[in-house]
PDB file of C-alpha atoms and ligand atoms in Angstrom:
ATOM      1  CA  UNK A1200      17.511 -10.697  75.795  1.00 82.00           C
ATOM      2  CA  UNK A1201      15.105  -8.308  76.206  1.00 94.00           C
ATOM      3  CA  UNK A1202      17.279  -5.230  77.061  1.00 97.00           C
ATOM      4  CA  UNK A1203      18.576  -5.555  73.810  1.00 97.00           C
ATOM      5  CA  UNK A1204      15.655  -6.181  71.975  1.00 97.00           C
ATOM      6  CA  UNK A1205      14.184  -2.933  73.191  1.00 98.00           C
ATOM      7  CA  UNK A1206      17.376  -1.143  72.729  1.00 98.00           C
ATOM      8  CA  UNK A1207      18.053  -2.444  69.003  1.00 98.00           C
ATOM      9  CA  UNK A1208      13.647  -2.120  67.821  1.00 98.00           C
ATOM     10  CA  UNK A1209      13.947   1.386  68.961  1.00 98.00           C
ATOM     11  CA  UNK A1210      16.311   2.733  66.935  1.00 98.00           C
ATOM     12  CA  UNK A1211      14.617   2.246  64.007  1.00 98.00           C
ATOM     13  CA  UNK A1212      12.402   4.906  64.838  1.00 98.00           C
ATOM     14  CA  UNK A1213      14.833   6.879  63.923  1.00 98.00           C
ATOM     15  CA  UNK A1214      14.863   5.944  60.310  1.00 98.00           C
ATOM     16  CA  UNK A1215      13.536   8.175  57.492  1.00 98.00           C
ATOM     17  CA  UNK A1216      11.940   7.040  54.569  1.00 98.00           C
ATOM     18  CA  UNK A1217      14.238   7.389  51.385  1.00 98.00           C
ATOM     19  CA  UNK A1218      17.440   7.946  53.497  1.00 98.00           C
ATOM     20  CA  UNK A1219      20.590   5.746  53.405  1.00 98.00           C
ATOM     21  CA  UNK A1220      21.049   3.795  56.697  1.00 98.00           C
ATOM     22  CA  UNK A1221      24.250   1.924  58.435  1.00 98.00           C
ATOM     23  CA  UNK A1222      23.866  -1.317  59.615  1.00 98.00           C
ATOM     24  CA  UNK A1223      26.139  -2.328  62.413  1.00 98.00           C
ATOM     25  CA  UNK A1224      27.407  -5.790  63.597  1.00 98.00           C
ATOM     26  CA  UNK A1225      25.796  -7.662  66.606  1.00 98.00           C
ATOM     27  CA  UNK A1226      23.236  -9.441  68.765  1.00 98.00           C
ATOM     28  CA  UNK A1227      21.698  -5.930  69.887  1.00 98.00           C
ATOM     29  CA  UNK A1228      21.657  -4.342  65.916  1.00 98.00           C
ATOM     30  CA  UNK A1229      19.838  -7.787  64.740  1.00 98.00           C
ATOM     31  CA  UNK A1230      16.641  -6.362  66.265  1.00 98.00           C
ATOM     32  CA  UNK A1231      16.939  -2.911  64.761  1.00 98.00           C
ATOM     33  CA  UNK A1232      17.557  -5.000  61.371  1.00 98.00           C
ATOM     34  CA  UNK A1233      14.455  -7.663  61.738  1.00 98.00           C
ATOM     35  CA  UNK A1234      12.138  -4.411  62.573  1.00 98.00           C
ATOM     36  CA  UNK A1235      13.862  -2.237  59.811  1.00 98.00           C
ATOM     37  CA  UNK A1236      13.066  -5.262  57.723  1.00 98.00           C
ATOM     38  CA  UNK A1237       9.118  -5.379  58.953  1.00 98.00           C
ATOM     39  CA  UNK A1238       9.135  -1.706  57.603  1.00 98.00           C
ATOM     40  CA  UNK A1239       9.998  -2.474  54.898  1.00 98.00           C
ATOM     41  CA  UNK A1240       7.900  -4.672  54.014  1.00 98.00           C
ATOM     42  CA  UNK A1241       5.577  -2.033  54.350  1.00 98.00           C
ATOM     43  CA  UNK A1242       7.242   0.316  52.071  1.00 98.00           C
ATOM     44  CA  UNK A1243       9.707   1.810  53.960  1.00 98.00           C
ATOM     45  CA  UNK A1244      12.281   3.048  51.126  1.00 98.00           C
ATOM     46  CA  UNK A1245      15.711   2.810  52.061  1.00 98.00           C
ATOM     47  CA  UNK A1246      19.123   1.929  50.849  1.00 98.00           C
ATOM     48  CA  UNK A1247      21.528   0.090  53.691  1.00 98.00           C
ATOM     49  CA  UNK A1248      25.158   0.075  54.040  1.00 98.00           C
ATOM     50  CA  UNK A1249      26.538  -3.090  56.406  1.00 98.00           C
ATOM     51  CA  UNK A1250      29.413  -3.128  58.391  1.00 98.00           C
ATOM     52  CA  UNK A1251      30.369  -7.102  58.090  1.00 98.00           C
ATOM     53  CA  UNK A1252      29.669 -10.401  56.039  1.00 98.00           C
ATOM     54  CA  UNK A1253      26.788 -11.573  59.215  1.00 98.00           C
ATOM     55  CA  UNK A1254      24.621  -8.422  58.400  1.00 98.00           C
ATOM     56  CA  UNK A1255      24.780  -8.674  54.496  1.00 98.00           C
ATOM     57  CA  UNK A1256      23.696 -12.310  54.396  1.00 98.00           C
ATOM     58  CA  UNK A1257      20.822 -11.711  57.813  1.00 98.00           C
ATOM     59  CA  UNK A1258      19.449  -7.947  55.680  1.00 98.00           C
ATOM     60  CA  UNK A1259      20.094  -9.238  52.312  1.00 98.00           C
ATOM     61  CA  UNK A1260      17.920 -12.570  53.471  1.00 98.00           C
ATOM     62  CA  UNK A1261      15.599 -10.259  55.288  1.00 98.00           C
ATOM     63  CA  UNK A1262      14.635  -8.028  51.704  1.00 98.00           C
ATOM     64  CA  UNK A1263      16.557  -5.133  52.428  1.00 98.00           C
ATOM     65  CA  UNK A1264      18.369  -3.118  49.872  1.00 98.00           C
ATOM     66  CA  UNK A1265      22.010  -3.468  50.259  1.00 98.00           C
ATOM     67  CA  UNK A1266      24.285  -0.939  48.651  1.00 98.00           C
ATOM     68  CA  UNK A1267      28.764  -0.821  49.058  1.00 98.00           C
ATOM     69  CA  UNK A1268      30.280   2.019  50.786  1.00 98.00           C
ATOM     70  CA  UNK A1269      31.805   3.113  47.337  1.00 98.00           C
ATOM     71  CA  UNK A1270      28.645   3.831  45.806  1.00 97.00           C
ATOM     72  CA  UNK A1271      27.444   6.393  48.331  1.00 97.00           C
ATOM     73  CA  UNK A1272      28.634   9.867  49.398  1.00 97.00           C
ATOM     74  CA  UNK A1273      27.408   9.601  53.062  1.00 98.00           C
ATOM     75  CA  UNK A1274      24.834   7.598  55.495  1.00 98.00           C
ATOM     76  CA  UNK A1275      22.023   9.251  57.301  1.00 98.00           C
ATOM     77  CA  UNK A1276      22.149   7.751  59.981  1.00 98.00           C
ATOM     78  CA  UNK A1277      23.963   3.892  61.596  1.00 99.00           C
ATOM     79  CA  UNK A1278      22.815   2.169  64.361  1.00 99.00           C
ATOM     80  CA  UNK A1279      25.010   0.167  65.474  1.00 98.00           C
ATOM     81  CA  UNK A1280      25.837  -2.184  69.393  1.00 98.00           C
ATOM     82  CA  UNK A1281      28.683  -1.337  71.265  1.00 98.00           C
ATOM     83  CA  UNK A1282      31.063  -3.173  74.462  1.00 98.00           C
ATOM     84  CA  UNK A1283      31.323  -0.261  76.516  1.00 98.00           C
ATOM     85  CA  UNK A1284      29.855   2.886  76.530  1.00 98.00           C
ATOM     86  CA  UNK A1285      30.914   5.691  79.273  1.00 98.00           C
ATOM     87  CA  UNK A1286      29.401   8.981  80.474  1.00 97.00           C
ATOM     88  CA  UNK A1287      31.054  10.973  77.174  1.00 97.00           C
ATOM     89  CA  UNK A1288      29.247   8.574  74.712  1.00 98.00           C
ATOM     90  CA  UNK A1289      32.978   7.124  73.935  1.00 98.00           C
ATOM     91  CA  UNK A1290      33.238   3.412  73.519  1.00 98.00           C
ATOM     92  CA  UNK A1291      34.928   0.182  72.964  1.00 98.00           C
ATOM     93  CA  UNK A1292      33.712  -1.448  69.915  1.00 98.00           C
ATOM     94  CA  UNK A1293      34.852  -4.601  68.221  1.00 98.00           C
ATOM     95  CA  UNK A1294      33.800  -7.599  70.198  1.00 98.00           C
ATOM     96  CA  UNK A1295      32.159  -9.103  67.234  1.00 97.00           C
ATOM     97  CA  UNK A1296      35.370  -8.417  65.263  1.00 98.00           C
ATOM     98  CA  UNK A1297      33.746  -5.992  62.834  1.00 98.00           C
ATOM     99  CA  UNK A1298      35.597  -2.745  64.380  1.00 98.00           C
ATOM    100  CA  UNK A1299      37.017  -2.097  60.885  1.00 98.00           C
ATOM    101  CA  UNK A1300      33.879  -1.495  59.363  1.00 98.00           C
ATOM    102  CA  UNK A1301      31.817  -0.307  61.820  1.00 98.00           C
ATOM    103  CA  UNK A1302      34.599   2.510  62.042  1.00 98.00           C
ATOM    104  CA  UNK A1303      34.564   3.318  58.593  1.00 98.00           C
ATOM    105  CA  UNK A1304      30.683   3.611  58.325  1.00 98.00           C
ATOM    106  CA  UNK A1305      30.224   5.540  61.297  1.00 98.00           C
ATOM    107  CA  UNK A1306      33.164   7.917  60.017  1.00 98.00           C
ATOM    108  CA  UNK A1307      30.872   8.403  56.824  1.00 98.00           C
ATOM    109  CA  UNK A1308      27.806   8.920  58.787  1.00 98.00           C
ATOM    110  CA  UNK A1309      25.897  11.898  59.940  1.00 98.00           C
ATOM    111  CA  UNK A1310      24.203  10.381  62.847  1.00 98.00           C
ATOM    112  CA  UNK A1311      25.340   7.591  64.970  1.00 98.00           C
ATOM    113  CA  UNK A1312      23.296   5.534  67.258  1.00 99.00           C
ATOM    114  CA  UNK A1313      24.405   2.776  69.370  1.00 99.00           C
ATOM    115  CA  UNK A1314      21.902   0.247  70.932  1.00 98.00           C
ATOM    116  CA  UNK A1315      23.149  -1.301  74.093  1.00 98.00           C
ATOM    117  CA  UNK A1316      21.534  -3.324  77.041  1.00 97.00           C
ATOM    118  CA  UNK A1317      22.279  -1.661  80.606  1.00 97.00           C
ATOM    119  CA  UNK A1318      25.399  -3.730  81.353  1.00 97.00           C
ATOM    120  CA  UNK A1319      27.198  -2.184  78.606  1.00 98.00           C
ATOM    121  CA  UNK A1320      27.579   1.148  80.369  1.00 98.00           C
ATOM    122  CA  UNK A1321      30.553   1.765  82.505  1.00 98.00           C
ATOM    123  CA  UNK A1322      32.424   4.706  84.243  1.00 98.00           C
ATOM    124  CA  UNK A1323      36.027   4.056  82.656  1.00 98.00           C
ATOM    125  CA  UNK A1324      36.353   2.562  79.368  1.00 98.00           C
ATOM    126  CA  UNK A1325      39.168  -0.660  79.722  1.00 98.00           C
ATOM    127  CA  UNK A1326      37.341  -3.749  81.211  1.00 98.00           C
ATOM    128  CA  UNK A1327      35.984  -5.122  78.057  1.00 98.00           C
ATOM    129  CA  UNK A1328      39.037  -6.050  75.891  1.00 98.00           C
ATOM    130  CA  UNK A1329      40.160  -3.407  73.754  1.00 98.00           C
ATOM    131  CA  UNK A1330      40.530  -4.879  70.382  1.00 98.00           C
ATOM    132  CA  UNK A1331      43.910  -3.913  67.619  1.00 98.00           C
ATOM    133  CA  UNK A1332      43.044  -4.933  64.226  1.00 98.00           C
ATOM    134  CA  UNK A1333      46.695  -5.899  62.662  1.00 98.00           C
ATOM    135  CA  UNK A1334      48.170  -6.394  59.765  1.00 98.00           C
ATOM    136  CA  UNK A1335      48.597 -10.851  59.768  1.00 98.00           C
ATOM    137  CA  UNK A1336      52.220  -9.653  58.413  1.00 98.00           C
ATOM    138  CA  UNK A1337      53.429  -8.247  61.703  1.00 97.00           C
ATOM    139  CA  UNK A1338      51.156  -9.779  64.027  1.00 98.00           C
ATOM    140  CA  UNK A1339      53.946 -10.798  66.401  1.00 98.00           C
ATOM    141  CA  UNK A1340      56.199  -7.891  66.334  1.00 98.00           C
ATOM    142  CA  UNK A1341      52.901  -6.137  67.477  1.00 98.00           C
ATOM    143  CA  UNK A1342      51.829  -8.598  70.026  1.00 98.00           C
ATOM    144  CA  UNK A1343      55.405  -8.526  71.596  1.00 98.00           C
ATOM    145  CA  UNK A1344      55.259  -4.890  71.672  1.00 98.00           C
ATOM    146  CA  UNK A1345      52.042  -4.841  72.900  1.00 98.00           C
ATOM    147  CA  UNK A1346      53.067  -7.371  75.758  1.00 98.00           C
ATOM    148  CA  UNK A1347      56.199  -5.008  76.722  1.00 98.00           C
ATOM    149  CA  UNK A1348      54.403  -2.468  77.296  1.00 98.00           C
ATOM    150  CA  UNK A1349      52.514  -4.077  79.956  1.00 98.00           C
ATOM    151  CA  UNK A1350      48.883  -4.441  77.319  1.00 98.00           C
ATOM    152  CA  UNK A1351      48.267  -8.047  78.229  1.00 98.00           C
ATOM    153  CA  UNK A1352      47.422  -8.751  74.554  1.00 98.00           C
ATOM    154  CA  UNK A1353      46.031 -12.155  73.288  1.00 98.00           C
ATOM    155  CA  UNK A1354      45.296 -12.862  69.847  1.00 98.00           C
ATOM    156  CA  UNK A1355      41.517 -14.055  69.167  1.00 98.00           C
ATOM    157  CA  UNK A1356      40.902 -17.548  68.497  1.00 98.00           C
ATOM    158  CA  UNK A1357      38.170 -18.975  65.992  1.00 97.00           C
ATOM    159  CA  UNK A1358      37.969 -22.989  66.474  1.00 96.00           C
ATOM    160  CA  UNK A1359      41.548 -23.094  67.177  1.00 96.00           C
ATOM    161  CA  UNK A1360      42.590 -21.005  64.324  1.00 98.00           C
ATOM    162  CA  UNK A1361      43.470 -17.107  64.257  1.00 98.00           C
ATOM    163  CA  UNK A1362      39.906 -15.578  63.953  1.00 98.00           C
ATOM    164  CA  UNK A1363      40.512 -13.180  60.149  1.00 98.00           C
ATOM    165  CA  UNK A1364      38.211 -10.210  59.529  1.00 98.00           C
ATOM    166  CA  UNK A1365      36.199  -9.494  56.925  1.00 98.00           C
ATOM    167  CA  UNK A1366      39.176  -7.233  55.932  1.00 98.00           C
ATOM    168  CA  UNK A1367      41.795 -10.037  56.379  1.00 98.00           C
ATOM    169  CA  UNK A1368      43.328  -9.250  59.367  1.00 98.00           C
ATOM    170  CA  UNK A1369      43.758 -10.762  62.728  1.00 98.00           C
ATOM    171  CA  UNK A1370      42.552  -9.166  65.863  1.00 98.00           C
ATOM    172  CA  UNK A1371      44.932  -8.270  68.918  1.00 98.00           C
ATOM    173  CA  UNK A1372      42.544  -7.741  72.372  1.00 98.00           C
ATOM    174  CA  UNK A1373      44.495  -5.759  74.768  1.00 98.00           C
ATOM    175  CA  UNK A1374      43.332  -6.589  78.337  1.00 98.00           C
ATOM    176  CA  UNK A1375      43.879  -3.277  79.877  1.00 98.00           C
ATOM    177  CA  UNK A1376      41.472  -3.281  82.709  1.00 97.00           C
ATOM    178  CA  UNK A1377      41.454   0.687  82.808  1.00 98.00           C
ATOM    179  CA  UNK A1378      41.801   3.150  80.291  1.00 98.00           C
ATOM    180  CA  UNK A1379      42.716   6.362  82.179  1.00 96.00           C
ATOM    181  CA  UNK A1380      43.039   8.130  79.181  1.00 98.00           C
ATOM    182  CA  UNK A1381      41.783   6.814  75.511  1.00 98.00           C
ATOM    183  CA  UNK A1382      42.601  10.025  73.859  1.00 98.00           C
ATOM    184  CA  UNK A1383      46.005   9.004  74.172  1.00 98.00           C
ATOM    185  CA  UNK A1384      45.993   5.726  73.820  1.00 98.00           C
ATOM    186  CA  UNK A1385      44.198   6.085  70.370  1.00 98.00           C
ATOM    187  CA  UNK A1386      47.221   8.190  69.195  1.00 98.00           C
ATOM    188  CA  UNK A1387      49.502   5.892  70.532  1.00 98.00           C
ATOM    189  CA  UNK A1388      47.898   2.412  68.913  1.00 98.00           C
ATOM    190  CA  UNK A1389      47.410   4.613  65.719  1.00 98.00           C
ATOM    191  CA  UNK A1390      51.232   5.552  65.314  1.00 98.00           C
ATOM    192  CA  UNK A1391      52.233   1.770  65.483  1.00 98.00           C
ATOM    193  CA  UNK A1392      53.043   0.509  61.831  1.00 98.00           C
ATOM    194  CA  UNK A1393      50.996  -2.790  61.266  1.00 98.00           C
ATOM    195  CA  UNK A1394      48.012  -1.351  63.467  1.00 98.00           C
ATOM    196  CA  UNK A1395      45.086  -1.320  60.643  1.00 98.00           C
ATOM    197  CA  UNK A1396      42.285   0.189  64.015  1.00 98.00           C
ATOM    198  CA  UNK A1397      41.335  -0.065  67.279  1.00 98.00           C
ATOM    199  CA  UNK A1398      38.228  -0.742  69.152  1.00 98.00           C
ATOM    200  CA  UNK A1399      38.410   2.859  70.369  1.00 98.00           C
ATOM    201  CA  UNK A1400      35.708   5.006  69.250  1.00 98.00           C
ATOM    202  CA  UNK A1401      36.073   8.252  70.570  1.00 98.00           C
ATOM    203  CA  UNK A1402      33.784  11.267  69.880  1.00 98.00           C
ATOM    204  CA  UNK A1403      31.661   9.228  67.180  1.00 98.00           C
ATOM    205  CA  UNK A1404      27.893   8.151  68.716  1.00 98.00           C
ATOM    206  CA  UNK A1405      25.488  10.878  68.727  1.00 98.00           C
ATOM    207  CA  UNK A1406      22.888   9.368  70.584  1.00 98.00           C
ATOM    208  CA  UNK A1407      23.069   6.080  73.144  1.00 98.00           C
ATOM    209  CA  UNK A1408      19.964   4.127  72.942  1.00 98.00           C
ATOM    210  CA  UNK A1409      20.114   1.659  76.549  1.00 98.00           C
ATOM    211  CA  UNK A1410      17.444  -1.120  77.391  1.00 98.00           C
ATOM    212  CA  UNK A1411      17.205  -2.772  80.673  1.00 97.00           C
ATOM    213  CA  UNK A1412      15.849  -6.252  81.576  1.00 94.00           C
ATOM    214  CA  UNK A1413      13.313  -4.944  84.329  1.00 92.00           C
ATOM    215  CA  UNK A1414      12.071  -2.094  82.885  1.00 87.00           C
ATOM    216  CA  UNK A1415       9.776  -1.791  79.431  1.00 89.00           C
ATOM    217  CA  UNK A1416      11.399   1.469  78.050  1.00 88.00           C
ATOM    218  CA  UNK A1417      14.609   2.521  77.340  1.00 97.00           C
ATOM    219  CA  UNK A1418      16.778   5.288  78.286  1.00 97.00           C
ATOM    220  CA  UNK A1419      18.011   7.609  75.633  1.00 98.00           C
ATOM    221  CA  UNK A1420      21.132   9.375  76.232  1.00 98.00           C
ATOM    222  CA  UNK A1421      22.284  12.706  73.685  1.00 97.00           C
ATOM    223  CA  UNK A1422      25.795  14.100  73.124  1.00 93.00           C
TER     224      UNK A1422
HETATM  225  C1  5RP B 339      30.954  -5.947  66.671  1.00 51.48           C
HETATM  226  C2  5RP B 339      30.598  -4.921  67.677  1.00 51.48           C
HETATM  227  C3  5RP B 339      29.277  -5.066  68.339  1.00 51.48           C
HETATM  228  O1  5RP B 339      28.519  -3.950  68.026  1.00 51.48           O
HETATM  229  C4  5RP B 339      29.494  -5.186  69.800  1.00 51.48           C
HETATM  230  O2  5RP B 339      30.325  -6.292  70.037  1.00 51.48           O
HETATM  231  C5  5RP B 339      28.177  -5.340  70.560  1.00 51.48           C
HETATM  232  O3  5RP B 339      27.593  -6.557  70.229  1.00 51.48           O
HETATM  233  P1  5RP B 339      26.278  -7.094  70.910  1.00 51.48           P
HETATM  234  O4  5RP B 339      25.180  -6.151  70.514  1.00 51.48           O
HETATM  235  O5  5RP B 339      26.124  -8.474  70.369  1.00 51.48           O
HETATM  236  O6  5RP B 339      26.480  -7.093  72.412  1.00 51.48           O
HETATM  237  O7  5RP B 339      31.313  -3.993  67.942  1.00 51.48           O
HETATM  238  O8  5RP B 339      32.236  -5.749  66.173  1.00 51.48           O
END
């Protein structure tokens, strides 16, 4: 797509040489890691921190120096995708099943940028899924909870079987339709024993890179 492409080759402007960069999870972020790995190759110096299993193995197989979360005191800057994005640069992150991660790294980062194509910005958070990674332990106590309270959860599926995360858990998607208030919510999913995250990621991207299919430049929206 080339709204994404745009979106995700942009972002590595943003990338100083001998800084430590996040790499986030998704179809829009594997452009910003194909280009990062083009400047590299020209002697761009960096050390990268991923966010699943999918962007080790594509940077790793790309040349790009890999380095855990433990080893590091923060990131410079992550780029990472994103499912929804509203006018308050909060989103709803998670439909590749990395939220976990991607949290985590963008909690230890200085700067966050998310690369998104146009259809990814919305006025109320809540039509995209929101997903609950859960502990497998209690995944039914928090699904039926879930349900009474009106959440429409469903549990994702890989080829029939629950879908794990790279941190072992299963995923709960709550199809909320609106999210008046995700402040709230947050608190609210956060308190439940069992709930590992959620999808919600409130007050975290510092800059919203957005590509569009009919135009040749993207828009660039600051906090
Ligand atoms: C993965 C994510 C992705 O960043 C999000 O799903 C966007 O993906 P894409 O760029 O493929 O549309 O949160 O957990």
């Amino acid at each position: 797509m080339k709204s994404k492409k745009l979106a995700g080759e942009k972002a590595v402007e943003y990338i100083q040489n001998n800084t430590l960069v996040g790499l986030g999870t998704g179809s829009t972020v594997y452009y910003t890691i194909v280009k990062l790995a083009e400047r590299v190759k020209s002697g761009l110096n960096v050390k990268c921190v991923s966010t699943s299993s999918s962007t080790t193995k594509l940077a790793k197989e790309l040349g790009i120096n890999m380095v855990p979360l433990h080893e590091i005191e923060y990131i410079d800057v992550t780029i990472d995708g994103a499912d929804e994005v509203d006018c308050k640069l909060n989103g709803i992150k998670g439909g590749g099943g990395a939220l976990l991660y991607e949290k985590l790294v963008a909690k230890a980062s200085k700067k966050v940028i998310w690369v998104v194509d146009s259809n990814k910005k919305v006025e109320t958070l809540g039509k995209f899924p929101l997903p609950i990674e859960v502990v497998p332990f209690s995944y039914k106590q928090l699904y039926d909870k879930f349900y009474s309270l009106g959440y429409n959860p469903s549990i994702r599926m890989l080829n029939e079987s629950y879908y794990v995360t790279d941190a072992q858990h299963y995923i709960i998607d709550l199809h909320l339709d609106k999210i008046e208030n995700p402040y709230v919510l947050e608190k609210e999913l956060k308190m439940m024993s069992g709930v590992v995250d959620t999808g919600l990621f409130l007050d975290m991207a510092d800059t919203v890179i957005i590509g569009y299919e009919d135009e040749d430049k993207v828009k660039i929206i600051e906090r």
